[in-house]
PDB file of C-alpha atoms in Angstrom:
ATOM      1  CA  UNK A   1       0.000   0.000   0.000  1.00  0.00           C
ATOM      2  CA  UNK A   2       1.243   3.271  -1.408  1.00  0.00           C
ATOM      3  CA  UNK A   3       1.078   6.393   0.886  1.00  0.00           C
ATOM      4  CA  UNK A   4       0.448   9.999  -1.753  1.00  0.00           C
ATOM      5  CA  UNK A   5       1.103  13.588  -0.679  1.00  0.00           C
ATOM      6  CA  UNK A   6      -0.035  16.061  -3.152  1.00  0.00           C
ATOM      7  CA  UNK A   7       1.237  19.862  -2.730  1.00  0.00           C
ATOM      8  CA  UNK A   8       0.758  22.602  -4.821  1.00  0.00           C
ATOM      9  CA  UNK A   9       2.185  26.305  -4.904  1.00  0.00           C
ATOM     10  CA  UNK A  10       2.523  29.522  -7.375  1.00  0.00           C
ATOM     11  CA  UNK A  11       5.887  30.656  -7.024  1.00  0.00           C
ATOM     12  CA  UNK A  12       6.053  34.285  -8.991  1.00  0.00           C
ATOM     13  CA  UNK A  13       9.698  33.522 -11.056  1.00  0.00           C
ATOM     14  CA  UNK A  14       9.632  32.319 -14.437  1.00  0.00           C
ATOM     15  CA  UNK A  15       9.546  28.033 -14.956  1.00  0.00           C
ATOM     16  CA  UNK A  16      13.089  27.892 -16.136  1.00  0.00           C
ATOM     17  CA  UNK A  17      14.482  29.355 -12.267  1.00  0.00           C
ATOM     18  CA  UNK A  18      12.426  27.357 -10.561  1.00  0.00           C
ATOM     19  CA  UNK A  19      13.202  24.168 -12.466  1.00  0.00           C
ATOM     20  CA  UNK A  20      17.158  24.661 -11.879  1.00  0.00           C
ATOM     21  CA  UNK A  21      16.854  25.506  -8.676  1.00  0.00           C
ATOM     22  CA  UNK A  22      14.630  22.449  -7.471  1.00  0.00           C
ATOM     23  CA  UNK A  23      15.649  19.792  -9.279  1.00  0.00           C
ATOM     24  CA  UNK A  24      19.213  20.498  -8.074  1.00  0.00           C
ATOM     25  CA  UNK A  25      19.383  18.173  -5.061  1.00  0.00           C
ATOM     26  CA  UNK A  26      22.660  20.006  -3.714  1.00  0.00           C
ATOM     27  CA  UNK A  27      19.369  22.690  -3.139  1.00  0.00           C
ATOM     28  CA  UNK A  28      17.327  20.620  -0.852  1.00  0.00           C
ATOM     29  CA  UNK A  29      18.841  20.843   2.265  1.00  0.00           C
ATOM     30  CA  UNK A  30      18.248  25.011   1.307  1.00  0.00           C
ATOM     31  CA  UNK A  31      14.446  24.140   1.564  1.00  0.00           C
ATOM     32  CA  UNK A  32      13.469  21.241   2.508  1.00  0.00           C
ATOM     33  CA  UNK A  33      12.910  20.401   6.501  1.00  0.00           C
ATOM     34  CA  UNK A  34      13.523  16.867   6.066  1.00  0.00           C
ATOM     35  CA  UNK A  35      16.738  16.782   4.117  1.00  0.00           C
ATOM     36  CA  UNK A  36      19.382  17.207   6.808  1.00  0.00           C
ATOM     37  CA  UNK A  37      22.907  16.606   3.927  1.00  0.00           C
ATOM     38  CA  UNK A  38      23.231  15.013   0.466  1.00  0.00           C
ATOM     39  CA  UNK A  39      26.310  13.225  -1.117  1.00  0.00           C
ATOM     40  CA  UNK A  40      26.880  14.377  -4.294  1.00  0.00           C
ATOM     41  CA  UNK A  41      29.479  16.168  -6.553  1.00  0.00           C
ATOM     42  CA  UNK A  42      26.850  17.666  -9.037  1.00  0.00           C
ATOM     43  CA  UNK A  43      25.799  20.867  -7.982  1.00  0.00           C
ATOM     44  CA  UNK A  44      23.251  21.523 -11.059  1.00  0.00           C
ATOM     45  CA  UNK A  45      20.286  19.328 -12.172  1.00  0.00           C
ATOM     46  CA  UNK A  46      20.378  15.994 -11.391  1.00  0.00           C
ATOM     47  CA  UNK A  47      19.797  14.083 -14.898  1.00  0.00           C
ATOM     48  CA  UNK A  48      18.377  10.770 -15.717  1.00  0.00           C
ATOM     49  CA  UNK A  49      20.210   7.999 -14.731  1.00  0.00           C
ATOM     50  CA  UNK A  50      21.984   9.572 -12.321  1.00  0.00           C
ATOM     51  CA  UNK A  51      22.394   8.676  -8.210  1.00  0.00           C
ATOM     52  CA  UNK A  52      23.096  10.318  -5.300  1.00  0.00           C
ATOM     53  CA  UNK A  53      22.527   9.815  -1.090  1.00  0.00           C
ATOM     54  CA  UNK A  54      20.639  11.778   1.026  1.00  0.00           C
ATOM     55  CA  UNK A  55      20.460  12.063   4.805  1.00  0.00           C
ATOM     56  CA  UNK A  56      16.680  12.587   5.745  1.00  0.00           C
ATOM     57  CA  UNK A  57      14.957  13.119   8.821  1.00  0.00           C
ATOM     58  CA  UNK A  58      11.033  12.537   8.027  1.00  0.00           C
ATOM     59  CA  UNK A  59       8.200  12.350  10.418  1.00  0.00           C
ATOM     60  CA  UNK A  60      10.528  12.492  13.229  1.00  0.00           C
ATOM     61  CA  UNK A  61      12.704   9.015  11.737  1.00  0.00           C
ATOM     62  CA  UNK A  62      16.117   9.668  10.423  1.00  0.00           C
ATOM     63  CA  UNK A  63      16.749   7.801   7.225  1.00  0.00           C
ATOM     64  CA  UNK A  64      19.857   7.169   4.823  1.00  0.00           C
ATOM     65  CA  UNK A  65      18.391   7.276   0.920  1.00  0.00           C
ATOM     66  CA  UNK A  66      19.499   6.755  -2.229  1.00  0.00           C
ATOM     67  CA  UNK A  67      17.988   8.038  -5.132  1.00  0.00           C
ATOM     68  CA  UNK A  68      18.234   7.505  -8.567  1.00  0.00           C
ATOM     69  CA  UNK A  69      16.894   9.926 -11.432  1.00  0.00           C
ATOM     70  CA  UNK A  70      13.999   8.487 -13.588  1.00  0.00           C
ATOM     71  CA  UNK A  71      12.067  11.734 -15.459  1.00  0.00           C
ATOM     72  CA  UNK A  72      14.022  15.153 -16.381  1.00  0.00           C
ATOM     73  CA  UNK A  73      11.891  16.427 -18.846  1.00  0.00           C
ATOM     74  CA  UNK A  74      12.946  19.992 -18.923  1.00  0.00           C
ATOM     75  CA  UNK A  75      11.077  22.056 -17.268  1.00  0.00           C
ATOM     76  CA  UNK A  76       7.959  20.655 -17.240  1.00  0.00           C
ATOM     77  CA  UNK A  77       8.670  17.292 -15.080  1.00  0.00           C
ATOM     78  CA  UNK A  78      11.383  15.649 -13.009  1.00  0.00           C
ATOM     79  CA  UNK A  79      11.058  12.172 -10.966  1.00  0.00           C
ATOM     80  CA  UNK A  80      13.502  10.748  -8.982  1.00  0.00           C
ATOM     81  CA  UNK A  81      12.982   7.108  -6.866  1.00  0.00           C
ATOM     82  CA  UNK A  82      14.566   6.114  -3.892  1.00  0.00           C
ATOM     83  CA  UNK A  83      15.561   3.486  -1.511  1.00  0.00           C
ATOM     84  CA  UNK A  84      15.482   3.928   2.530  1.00  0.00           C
ATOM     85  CA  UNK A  85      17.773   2.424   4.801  1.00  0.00           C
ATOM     86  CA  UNK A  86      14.956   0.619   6.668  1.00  0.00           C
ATOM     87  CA  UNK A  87      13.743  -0.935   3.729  1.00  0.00           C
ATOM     88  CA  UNK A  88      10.837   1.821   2.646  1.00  0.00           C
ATOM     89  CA  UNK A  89      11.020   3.160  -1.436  1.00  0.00           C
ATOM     90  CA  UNK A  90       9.390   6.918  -2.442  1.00  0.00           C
ATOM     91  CA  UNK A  91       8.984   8.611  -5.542  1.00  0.00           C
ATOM     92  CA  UNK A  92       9.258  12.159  -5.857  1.00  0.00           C
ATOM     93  CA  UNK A  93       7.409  13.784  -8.845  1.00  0.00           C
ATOM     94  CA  UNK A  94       8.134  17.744  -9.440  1.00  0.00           C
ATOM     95  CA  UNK A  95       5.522  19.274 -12.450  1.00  0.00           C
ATOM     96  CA  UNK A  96       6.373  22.424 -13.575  1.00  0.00           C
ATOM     97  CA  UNK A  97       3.175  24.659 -15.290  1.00  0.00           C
ATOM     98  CA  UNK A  98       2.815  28.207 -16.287  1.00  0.00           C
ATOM     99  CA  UNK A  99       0.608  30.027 -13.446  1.00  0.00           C
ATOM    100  CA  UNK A 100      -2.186  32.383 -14.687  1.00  0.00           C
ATOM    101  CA  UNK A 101      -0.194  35.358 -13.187  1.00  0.00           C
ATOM    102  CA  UNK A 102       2.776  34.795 -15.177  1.00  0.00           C
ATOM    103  CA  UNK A 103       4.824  32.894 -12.528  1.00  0.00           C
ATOM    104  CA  UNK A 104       5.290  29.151 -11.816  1.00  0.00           C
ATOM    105  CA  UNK A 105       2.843  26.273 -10.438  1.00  0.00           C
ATOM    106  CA  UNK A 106       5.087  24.028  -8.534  1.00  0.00           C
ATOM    107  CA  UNK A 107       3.352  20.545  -7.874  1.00  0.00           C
ATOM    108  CA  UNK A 108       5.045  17.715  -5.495  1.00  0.00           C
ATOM    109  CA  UNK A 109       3.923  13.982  -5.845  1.00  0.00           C
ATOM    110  CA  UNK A 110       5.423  12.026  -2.822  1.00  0.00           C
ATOM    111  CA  UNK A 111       4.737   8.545  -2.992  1.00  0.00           C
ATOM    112  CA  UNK A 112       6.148   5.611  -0.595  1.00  0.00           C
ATOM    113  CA  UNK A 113       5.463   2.557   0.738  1.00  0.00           C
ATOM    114  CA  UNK A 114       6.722   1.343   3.951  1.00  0.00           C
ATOM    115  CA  UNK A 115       8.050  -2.415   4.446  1.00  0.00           C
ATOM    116  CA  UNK A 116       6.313  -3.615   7.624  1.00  0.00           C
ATOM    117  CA  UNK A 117       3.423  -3.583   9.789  1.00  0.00           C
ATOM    118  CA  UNK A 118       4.483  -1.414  12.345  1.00  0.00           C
ATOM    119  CA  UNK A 119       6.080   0.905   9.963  1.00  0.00           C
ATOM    120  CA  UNK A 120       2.408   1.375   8.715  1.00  0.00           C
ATOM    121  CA  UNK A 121       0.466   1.799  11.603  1.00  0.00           C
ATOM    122  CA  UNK A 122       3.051   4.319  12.749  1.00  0.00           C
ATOM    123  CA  UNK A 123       2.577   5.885   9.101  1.00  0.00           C
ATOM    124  CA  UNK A 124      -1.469   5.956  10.361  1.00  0.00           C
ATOM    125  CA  UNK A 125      -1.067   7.267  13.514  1.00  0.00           C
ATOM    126  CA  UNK A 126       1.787   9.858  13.293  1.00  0.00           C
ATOM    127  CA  UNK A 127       3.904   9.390  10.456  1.00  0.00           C
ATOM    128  CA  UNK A 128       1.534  11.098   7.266  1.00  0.00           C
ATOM    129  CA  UNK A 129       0.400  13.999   9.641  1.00  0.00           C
ATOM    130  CA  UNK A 130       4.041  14.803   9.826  1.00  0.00           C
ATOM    131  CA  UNK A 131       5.484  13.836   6.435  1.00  0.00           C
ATOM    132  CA  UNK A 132       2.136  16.327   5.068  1.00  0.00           C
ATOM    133  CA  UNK A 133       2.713  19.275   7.407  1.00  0.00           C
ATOM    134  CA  UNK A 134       7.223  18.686   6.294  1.00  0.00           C
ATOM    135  CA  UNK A 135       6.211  18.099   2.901  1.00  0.00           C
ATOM    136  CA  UNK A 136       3.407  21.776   2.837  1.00  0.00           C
ATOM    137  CA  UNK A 137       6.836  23.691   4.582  1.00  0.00           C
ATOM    138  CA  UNK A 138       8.943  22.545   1.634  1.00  0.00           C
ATOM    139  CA  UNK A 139       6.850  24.094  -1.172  1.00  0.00           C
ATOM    140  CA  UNK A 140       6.586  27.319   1.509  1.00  0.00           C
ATOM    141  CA  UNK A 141       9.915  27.345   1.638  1.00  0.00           C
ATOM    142  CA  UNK A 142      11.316  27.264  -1.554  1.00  0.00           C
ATOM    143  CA  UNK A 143       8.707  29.519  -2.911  1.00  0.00           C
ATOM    144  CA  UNK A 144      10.491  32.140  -0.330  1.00  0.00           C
ATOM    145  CA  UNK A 145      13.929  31.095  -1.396  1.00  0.00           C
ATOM    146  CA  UNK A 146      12.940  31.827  -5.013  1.00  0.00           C
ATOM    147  CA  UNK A 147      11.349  35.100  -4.449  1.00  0.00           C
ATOM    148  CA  UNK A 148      14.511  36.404  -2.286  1.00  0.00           C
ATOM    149  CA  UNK A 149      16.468  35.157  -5.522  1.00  0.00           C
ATOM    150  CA  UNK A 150      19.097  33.781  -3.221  1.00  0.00           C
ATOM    151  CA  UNK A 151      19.436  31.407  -0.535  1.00  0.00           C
ATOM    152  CA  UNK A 152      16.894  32.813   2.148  1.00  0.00           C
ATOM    153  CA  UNK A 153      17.214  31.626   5.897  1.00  0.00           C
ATOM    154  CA  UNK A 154      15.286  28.670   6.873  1.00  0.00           C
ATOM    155  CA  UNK A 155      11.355  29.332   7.688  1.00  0.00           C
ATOM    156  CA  UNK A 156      10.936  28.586  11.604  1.00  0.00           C
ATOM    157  CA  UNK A 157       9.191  25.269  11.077  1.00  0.00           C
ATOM    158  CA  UNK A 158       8.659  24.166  14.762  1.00  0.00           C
ATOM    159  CA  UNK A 159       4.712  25.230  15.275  1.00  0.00           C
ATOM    160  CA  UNK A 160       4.403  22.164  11.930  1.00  0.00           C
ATOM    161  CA  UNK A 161       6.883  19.320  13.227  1.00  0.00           C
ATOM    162  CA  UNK A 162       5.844  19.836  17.348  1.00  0.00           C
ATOM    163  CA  UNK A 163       2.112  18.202  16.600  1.00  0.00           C
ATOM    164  CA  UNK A 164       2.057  14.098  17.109  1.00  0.00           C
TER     165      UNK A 164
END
């Protein structure tokens, strides 16, 4: 059984910047809560067929994952698929649309599936809630990176991670 979190958000910079910037995974750590340090010597768009690691901390679990690149179609759609240290696979889908107001419409398709029971009930009880509230500070997040047009400090995200 697949777990899905859809998120959505207009980011006012044109496709092409917000494309490079997020599908750069040397980035995440810049935006997303739950990416704590990648390993990888590419610093620009991470291309089919390639792999790198990334340290994660996700719903309160930390996580080792490595990820492999399986869509980079430019600008409109990258997907990337990894595995988890505790045996748990995701999917990552980023679409990339023109917005009405000229800007960007950033859409995030997180997909995983956990490998035991316990795993799932504690995806039931605690584990979505959180992944949801990380995975809505993300797209917050990098839509204020973008719009400083530089590295912006983190977003305080403890009001989202403290519920359980």
């Amino acid at each position: 059984m697949s777990t899905h979190i859809y998120n959505a958000i207009e980011i006012q910079v044109p496709i092409q910047q917000v494309f490079d910037y997020a599908c750069a995974p040397a980035h995440w750590p810049d935006w997303h809560p739950s990416s704590l340090k990648l390993y990888t010597s590419n610093a620009g768009i991470a291309e089919v067929g390639s792999s790198f690691e990334e340290d994660v901390r996700a719903g309160g679990r930390t996580g080792h994952l490595i990820w492999t690149v399986t869509e980079c179609d430019d600008t409109r759609r990258w997907t990337g698929r990894a595995k988890v240290d505790n045996g748990a696979s995701l999917t990552v889908t980023y679409q990339f649309s023109a917005s009405a107001s000229g800007g960007t419409l950033f859409e995030r398709h997180l997909h995983y599936v956990l490998p035991n029971l316990v795993l799932k009930i504690l995806n039931v009880l605690v584990l979505r809630r959180r992944i949801t509230a990380e995975s809505a500070l993300s797209l917050q997040r990098l839509q204020t990176v973008l719009h400083a047009g530089s590295r912006a400090a983190p977003v305080d995200d403890k009001p989202l991670l403290a519920s359980a």
